[in-house]
Each structure stands twice: as structure tokens, then as C-alpha cells.
Short mmCIF file of C-alpha atoms and ligand atoms in Angstrom, two decimals:
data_model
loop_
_atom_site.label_atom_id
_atom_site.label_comp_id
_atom_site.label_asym_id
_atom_site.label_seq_id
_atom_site.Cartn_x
_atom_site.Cartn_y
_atom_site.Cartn_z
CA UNK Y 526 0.00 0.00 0.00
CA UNK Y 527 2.78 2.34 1.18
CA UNK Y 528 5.07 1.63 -2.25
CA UNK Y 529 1.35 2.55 -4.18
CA UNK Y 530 1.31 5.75 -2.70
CA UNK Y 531 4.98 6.61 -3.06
CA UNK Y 532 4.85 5.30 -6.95
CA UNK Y 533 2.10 7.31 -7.07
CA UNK Y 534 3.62 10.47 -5.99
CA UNK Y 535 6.67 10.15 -7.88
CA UNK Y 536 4.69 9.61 -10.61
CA UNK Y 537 3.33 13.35 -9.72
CA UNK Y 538 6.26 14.63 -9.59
CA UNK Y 539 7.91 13.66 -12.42
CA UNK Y 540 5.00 14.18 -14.65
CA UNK Y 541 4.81 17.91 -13.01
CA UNK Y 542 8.43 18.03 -13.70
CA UNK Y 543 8.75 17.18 -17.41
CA UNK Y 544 5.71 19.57 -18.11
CA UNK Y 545 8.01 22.32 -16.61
CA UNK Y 546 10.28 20.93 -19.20
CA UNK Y 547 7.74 21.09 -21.58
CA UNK Y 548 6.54 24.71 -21.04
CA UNK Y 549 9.79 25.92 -20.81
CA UNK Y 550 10.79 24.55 -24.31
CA UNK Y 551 9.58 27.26 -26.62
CA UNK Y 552 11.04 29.96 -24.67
CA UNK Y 553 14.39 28.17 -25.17
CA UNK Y 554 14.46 27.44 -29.15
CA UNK Y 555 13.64 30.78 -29.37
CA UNK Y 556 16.87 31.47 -28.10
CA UNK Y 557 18.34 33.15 -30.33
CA UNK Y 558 21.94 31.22 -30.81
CA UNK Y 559 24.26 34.55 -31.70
CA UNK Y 560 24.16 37.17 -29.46
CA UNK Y 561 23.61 41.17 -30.47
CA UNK Y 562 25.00 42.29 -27.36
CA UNK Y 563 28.65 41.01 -25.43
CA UNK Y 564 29.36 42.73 -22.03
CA UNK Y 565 32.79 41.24 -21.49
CA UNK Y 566 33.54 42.02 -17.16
CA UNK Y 567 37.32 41.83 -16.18
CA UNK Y 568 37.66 41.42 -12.34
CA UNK Y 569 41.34 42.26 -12.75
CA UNK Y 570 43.89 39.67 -10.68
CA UNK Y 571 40.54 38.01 -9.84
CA UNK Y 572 42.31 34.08 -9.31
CA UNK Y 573 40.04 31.77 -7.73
CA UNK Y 574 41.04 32.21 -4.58
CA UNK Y 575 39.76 36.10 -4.98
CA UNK Y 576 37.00 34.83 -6.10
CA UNK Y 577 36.62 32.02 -2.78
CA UNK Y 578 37.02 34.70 -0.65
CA UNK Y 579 34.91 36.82 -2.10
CA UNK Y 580 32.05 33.98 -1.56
CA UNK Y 581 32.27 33.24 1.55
CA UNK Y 582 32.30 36.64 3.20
CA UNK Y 583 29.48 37.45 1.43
CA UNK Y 584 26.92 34.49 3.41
CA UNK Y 585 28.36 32.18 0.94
CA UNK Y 586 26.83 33.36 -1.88
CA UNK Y 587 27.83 35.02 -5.37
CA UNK Y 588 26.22 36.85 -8.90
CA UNK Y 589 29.24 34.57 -10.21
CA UNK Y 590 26.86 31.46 -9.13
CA UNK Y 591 24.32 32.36 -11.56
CA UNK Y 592 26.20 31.54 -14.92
CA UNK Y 593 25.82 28.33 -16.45
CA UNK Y 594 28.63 27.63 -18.00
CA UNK Y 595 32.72 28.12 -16.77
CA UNK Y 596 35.83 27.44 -18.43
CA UNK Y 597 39.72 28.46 -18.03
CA UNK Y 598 42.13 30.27 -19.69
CA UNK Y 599 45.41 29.72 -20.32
CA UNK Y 600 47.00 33.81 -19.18
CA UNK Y 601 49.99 33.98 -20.23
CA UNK Y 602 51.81 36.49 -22.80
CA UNK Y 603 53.98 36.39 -25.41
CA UNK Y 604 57.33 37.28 -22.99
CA UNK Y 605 56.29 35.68 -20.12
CA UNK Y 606 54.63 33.27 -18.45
CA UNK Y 607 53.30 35.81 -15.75
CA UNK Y 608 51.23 38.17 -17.81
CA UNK Y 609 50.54 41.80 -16.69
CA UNK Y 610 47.33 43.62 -17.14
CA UNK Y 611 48.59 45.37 -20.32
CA UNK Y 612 49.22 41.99 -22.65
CA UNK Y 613 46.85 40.21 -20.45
CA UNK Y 614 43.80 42.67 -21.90
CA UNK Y 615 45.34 43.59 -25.39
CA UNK Y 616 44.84 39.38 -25.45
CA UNK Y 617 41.21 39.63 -25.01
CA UNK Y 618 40.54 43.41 -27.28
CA UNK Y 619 43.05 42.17 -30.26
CA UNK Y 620 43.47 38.33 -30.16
CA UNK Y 621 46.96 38.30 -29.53
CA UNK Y 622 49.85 37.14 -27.30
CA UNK Y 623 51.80 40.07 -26.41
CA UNK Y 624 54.84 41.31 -24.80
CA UNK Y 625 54.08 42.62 -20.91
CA UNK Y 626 53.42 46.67 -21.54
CA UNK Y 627 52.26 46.47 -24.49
CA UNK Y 628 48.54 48.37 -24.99
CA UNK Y 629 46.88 47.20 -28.33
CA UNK Y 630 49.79 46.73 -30.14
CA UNK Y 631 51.67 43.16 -31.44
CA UNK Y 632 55.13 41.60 -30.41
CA UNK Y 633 57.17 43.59 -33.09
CA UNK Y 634 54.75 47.02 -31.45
CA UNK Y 635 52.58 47.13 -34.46
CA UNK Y 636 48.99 48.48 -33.50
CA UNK Y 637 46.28 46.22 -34.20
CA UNK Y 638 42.49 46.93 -34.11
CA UNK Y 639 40.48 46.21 -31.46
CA UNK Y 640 37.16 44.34 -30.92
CA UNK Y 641 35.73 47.77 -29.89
CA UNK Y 642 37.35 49.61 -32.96
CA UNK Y 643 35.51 46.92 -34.81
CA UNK Y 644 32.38 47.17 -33.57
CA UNK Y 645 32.56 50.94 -33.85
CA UNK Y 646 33.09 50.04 -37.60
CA UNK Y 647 30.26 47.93 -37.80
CA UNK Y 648 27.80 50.35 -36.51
CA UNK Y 649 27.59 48.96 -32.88
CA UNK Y 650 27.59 51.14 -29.70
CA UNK Y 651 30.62 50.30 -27.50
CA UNK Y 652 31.81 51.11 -23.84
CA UNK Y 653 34.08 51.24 -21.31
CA UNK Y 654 33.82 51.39 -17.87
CA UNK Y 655 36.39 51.09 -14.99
CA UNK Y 656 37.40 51.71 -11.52
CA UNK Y 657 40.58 52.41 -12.27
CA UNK Y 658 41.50 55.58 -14.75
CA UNK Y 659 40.07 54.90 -17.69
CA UNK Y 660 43.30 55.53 -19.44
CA UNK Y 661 45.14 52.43 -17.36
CA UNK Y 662 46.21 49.45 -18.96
CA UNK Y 663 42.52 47.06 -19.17
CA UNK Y 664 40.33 49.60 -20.46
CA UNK Y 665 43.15 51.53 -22.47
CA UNK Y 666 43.84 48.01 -24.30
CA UNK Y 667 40.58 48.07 -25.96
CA UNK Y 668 40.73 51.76 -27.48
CA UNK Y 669 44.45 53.21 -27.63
CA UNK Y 670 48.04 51.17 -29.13
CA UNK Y 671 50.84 52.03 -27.54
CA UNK Y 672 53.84 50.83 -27.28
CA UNK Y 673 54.48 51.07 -23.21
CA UNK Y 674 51.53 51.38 -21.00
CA UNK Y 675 52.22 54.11 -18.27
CA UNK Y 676 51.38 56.76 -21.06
CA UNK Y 677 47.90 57.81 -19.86
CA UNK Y 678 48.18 61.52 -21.57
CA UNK Y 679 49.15 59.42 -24.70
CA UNK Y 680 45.99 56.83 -24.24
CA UNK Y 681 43.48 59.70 -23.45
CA UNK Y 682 44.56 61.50 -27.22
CA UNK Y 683 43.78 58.17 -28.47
CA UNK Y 684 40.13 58.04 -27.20
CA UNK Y 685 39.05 61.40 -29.58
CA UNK Y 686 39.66 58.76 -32.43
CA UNK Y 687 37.17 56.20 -32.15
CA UNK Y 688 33.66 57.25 -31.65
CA UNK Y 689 33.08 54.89 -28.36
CA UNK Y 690 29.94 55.98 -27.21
CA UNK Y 691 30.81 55.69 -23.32
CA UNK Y 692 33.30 55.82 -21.40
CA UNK Y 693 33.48 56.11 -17.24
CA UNK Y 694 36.43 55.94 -15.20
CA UNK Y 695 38.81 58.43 -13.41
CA UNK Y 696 41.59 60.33 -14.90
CA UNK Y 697 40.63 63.28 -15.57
CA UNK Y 698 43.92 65.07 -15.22
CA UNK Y 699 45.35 63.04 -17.74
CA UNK Y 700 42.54 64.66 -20.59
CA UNK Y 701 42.58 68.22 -19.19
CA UNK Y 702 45.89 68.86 -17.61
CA UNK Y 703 47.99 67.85 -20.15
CA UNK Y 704 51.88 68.31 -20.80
CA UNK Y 705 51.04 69.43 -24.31
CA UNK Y 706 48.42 71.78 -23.46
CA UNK Y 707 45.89 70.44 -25.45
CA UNK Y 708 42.40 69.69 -23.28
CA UNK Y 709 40.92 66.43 -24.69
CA UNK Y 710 37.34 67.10 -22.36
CA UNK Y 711 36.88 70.43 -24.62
CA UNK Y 712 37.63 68.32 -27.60
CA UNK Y 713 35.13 65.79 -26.78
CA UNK Y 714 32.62 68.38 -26.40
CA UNK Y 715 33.14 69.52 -29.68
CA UNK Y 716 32.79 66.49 -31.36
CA UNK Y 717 29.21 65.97 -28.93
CA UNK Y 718 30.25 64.51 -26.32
CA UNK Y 719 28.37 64.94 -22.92
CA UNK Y 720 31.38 65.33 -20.70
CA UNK Y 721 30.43 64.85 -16.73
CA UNK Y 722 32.95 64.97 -14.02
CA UNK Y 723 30.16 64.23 -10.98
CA UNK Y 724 32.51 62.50 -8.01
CA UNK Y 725 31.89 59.97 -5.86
CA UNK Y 726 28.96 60.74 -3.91
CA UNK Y 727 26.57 62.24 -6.72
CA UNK Y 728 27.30 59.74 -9.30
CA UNK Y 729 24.09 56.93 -8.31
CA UNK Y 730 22.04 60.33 -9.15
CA UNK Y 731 23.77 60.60 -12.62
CA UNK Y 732 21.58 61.11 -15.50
CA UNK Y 733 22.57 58.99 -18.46
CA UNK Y 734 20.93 60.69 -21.41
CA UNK Y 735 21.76 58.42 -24.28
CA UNK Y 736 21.02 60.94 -26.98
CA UNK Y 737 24.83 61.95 -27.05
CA UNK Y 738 28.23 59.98 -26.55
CA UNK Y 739 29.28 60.04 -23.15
CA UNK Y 740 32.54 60.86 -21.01
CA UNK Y 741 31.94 59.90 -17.14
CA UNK Y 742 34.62 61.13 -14.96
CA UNK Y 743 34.93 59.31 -11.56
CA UNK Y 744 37.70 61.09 -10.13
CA UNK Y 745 40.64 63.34 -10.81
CA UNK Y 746 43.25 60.79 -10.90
CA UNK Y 747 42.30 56.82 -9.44
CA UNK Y 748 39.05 56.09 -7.96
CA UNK Y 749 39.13 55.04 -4.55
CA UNK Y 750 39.39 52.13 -2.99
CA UNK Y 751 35.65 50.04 -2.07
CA UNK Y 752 36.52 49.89 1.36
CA UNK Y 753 37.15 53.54 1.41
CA UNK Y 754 33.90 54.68 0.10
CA UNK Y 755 33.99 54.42 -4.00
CA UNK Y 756 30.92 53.07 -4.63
CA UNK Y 757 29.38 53.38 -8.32
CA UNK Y 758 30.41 50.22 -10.31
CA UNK Y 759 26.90 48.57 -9.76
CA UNK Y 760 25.01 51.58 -10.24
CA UNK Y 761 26.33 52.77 -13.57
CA UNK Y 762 26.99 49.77 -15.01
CA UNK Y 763 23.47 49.08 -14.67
CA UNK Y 764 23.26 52.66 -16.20
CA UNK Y 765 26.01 52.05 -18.49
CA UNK Y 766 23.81 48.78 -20.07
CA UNK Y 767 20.67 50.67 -20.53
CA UNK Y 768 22.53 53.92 -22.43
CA UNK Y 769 24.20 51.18 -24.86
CA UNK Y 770 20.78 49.04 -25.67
CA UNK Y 771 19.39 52.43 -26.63
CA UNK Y 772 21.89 53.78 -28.76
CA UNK Y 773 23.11 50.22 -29.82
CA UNK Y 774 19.18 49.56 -30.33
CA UNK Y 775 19.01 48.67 -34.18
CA UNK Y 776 22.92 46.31 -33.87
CA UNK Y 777 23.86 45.88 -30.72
CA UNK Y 778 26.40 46.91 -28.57
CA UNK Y 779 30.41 46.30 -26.91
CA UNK Y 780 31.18 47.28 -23.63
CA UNK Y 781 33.53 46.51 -21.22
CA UNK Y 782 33.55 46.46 -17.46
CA UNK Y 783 36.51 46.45 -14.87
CA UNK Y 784 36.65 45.67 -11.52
CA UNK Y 785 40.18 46.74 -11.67
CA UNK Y 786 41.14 47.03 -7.67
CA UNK Y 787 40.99 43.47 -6.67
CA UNK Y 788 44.33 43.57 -8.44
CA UNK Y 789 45.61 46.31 -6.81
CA UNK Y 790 44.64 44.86 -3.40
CA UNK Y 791 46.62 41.62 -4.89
CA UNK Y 792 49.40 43.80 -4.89
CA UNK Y 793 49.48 45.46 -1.47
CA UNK Y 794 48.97 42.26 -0.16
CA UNK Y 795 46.07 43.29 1.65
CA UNK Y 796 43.13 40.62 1.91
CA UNK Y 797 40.42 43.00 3.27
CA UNK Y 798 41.07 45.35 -0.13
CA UNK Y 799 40.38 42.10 -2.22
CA UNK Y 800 37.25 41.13 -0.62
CA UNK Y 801 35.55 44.74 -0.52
CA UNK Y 802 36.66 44.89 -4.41
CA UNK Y 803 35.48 41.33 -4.59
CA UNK Y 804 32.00 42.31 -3.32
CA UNK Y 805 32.12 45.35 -5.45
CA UNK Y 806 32.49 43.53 -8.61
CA UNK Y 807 30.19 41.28 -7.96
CA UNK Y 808 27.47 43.64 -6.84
CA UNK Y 809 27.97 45.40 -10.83
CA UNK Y 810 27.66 41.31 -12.05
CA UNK Y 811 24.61 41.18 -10.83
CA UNK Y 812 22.96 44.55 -12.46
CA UNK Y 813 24.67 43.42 -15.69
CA UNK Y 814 22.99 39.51 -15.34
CA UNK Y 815 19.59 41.34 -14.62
CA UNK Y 816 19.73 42.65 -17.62
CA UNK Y 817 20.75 40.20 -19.35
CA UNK Y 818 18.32 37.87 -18.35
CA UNK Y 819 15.30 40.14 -19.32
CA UNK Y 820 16.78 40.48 -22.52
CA UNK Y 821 17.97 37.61 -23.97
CA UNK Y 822 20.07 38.83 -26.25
CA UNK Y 823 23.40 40.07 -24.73
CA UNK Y 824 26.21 37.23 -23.77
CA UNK Y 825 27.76 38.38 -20.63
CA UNK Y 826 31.14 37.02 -19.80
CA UNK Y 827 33.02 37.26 -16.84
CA UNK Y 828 36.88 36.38 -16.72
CA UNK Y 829 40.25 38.02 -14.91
CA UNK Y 830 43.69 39.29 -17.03
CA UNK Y 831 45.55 37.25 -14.22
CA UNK Y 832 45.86 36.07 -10.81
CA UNK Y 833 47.39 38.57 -8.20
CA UNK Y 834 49.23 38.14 -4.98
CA UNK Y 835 49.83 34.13 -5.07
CA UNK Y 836 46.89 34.53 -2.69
CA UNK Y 837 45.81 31.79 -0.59
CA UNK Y 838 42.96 30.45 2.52
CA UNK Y 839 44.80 29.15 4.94
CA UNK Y 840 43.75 26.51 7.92
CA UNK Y 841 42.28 28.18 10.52
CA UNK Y 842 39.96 30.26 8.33
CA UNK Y 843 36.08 30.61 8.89
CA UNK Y 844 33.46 32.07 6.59
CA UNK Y 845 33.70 35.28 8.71
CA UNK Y 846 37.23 35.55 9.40
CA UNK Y 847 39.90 34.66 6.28
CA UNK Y 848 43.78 33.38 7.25
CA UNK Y 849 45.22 34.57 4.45
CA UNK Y 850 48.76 34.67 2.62
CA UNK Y 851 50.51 35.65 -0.39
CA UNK Y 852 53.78 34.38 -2.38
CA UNK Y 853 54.25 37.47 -4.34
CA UNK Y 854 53.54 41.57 -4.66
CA UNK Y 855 52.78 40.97 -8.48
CA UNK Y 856 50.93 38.62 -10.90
CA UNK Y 857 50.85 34.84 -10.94
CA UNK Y 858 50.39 32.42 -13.85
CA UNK Y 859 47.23 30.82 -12.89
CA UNK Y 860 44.72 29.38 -15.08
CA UNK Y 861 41.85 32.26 -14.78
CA UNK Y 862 38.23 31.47 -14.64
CA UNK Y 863 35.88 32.50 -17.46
CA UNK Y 864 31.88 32.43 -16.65
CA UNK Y 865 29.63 32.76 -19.30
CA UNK Y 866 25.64 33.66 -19.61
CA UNK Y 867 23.44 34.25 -22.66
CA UNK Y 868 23.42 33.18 -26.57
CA UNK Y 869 26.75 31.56 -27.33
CA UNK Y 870 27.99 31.09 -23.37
CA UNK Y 871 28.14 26.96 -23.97
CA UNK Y 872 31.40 28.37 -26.27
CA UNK Y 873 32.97 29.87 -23.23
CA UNK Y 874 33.10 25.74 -21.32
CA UNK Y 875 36.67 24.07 -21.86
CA UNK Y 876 40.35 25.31 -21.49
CA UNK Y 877 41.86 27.06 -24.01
CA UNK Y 878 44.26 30.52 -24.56
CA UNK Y 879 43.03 34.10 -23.43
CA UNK Y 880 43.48 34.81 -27.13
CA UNK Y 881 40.51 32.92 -27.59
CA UNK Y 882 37.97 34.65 -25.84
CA UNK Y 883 38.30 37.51 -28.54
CA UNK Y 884 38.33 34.73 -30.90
CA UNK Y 885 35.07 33.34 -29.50
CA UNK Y 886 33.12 36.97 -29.01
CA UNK Y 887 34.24 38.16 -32.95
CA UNK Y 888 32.29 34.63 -34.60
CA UNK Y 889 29.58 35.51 -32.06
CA UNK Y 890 29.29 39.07 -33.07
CA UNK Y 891 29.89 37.35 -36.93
CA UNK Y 892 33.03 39.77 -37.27
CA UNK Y 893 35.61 36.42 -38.29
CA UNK Y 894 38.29 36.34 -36.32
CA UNK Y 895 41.11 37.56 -38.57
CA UNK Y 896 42.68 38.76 -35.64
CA UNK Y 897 43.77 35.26 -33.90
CA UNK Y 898 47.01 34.12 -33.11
CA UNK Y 899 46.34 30.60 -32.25
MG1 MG G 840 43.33 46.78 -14.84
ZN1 ZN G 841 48.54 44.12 -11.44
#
């Protein structure tokens, strides 16, 4: 009698359970299998470990947990085993294995066009967005070539020649203040830019009015730290996704997203920088994967440069309370984590070279991938 009932009510269940299956089957060959929209997020020297720690001082749970599908990358650049964030992005915007420095440009320092330049060319909208200048190394790989990358006066001339539709970061200084005199803010007016230099605490009020390009100042020289008050990666890159799908409406859009500190609590050695960075990041994941999910269109993936700091859990750790350690005050070469949502994340499963993730996004976006390497 007992084994009736329980055949009986697994019988219930699993007929309620593959007509959730069934239901949910239309909405998924609709599907659409090639994405209009790639948000490509770089937690920068976000190892696993960042990434661990990150988890489980936030009640165990991450954004990061919501993507279906992970795979690893293979970091290294064309010099050196340990990459650095310069050859490490230029990997992902250009599809190439480059020497450490080097900011868009090839081995033999031959500038090579970007994924953004491309979809500029293609009649996308394209962003960047950053917590670091927006002139530093990961966002200055995907608009600027230059042969070393501590140039930021040289990288900010270079963002007056592609017509990126956004861009929000600090490093202001480095467009108005300039050695040569010239003010690249004025410059970007005059070719229609809205140019806003709001600071910290007004920027979740920012307007985004997406019937003009957009320059979004965040500070004067480098953001803040998280854990010393910075606070608008979530906000505007939720802001940030809404400006593109408008003016990206009819093809789509590019944009990049750093969370660029975790790195540079990697190298100060300094675990309570990581997590709030961690936490940070994670917090802008989320606004981006809301989106994402509503629309349906827009592959999100999230991936690191590098590893930073050699960092480590130690015994004796809790969920609360980390022991943690580091090997080094610079990059590792870890394998990095790649997570991947949307139309065309099932690519994104596997190990294979950074190079490939541009590889990967420029058949999604149908550009061919004239650009690879491998
Ligand atoms: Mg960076
Ligand atoms: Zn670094």
C-alpha cells in the first residue's frame, strides 16, 4: 500500500516536472543562438582564490553562481609566463599574445584593431567602464596602441579617435591637464560629447541621457578604494547597459567592465582590499545579469587578465574571518576562470588561450576572427 502511494507520488512529480520541461521549451528554441549584445567584465587579478574569498564573506553566496557555464584560460603572454594587465587585456581586445606593456599593439609594437574599434566600424555602440582611470592598462587596451603602457596623456589622445559611445572611469587630469596643453574634455565636447565629471557621492544620481556619446569622470586621478567609500560600479553599469541598448538599439552593442582594484589589493597584499573589491564587482555582475536575463540577447562574460598576490585560505579560516597569505607583490600564472551567460555562453566551457575569448566573441558578433594568433 505504502510503495502505491509513493509510486504514485513520484509519478506526480515527475509528470509535473517534465511539463516544466515542456513549457519551458519554446522559450528556449527561441533562443536566439548569436548574441547582439557582449558585455565582457574583467575582475582584474581576480584568481580563484579572490573569487573564494569573495564567496564566503558574502553568506556564501555570489552573482558569479548564476552563470551556467565556466571554463579556463590559459594567461599567459607572449614574454612571459606571468602576464601583466597590459598583454593580459590587449589578449582579449586584439586576439593576440603580447609582450608585458604592451597596450593594443603586437610583439614587433605594431597596433592592431580592437574588438571595440571593430564594432565601432560595424555600426555597434561600445563602452568602457572602470574603476581604475580609464586611461590604465585594461580599459586603455581596448581603445588606444601604444607601445608602453604608463602613457595615460598618450591613451586619453587616443580616445578622440574612435567614436566609443561611453566611457566612465577616473583620470581626468590626464585629458585636461595635459603636458602638451591640449584639453581632450573640450575636444570631446566639440565632437558631442556629454562630458560629466560628478565624483563619488553624486554619481548613483547621474543622469545617463543616451542621446549623445558620453565621457563619465569618476575622479581626478584613481578612484578610490571600495573599502574607502567608491561606490558606483553597480550603479552605472546598470546605467552604463541601458545607455548602450538604446543607442546600440538597431545592432547591438560592446562594452567593457573592470573591476580593476581586486588587483591592486593583490598587490598590497592586503586581503580586506580584495574582498571589498570582490564584493564590489560582484554587486555590478549582478545589475549586468539582470539585464541580461530580461533580454535575452546580450552574452555576458566574466573572466580576470591574471591572478594577483599568489593569494591563498589558509587553515584556521572561517566564513567570517579569512587566514590569508601571499607568495608574491605581483601577478601569478594561474589558469583564470571565465563564466559565461546568454546566446553563445556553452562556447565559453573548456580550457583554451586568453586569445581565444576575442576569438570566441568576434564569430559571435559574426566579425571572423582575422585577428587570432592561435
Ligand atoms: Mg586593470
Ligand atoms: Zn597588477
Amino acid at each position: 500500500m505504502n510503495r502505491i502511494i509513493i509510486f504514485t507520488l513520484l509519478g506526480c512529480l515527475l509528470w509535473t516536472g517534465c511539463e516544466n520541461a515542456m513549457s519551458s521549451n519554446p522559450s528556449v528554441d527561441t533562443t536566439p543562438q548569436k548574441p547582439k549584445n557582449i558585455i565582457l567584465m574583467v575582475g582584474d587579478g581576480m584568481g580563484v582564490s579572490q573569487i573564494t574569498a569573495g564567496l564566503y564573506t558574502n553568506n556564501n553566496q555570489l552573482n558569479l553562481e548564476r552563470f551556467p557555464y565556466i571554463g579556463l584560460h590559459k594567461s599567459y603572454a607572449y614574454d612571459d609566463l606571468v602576464t601583466d594587465s597590459a598583454a593580459g587585456a590587449t589578449a582579449f581586445s586584439c586576439g593576440i599574445k603580447t609582450y608585458n606593456g604592451a597596450i593594443g599593439v603586437d610583439k614587433d609594437t605594431i597596433p592592431v584593431e580592437t574588438i571595440l574599434e571593430r564594432a565601432e566600424k560595424e555600426g555597434l555602440a561600445t563602452g568602457l567602464v572602470s574603476t581604475s582611470t580609464i586611461t590604465h592598462a585594461t580599459p586603455a587596451s581596448f581603445i588606444c596602441h601604444n607601445k608602453i603602457r604608463k602613457q595615460h596623456e598618450e591613451n586619453a589622445a587616443d580616445f578622440i579617435k574612435t567614436d566609443i559611445d561611453l566611457f566612465v572611469g577616473g583620470g581626468k587630469n590626464y585629458f585636461d591637464l595635459r603636458e602638451d596643453d591640449r584639453n581632450i574634455s573640450m575636444e570631446l565636447k566639440k565632437k558631442g560629447y556629454n562630458v560629466s565629471d560628478f565624483f563619488q557621492e553624486e554619481t548613483n544620481d547621474l543622469v545617463m541621457d543616451p542621446s549623445a556619446p558620453l565621457a563619465f569622470f569618476t575622479a581626478n586621478t584613481d578612484p578610490l578604494a571600495a573599502q574607502d567609500g567608491r561606490d558606483y560600479l553597480a550603479g552605472i553599469s546598470g546605467k552604463s547597459v541601458a545607455f548602450l541598448a538604446e543607442r546600440g538599439k538597431e545592432k547591438g552593442f560592446f562594452l567593457m567592465i573592470e573591476g580593476s582594484q581586486i588587483d591592486w589589493g593583490g598587490h598590497a597584499n592586503q586581503s580586506d582590499w580584495i574582498v571589498a573589491e570582490m564584493h564590489d564587482f560582484d554587486k555590478a555582475i549582478g545589475q549586468v545579469l539582470d539585464f541580461a536575463e530580461k533580454d535575452g540577447e546580450t552574452l555576458v562574460i566574466v573572466t580576470a587578465d591574471h591572478e594577483t598576490g599568489g593569494y591563498a585560505i589558509n587553515k584556521g579560516s572561517t566564513m567570517d574571518s579569512l587566514e590569508t597569505a601571499f607568495t608574491t607583490d605581483y601577478h601569478t600564472a594561474d589558469l583564470i576562470p571565465v563564466f559565461a551567460y546568454g546566446p553563445g555562453a556553452e562556447d565559453f566551457s573548456g580550457i583554451y588561450e586568453n586569445t581565444a575569448i576575442h576569438a570566441k566573441m568576434m564569430e559571435l558578433f559574426g566579425f571572423g576572427a582575422k585577428n587570432e594568433s592561435e
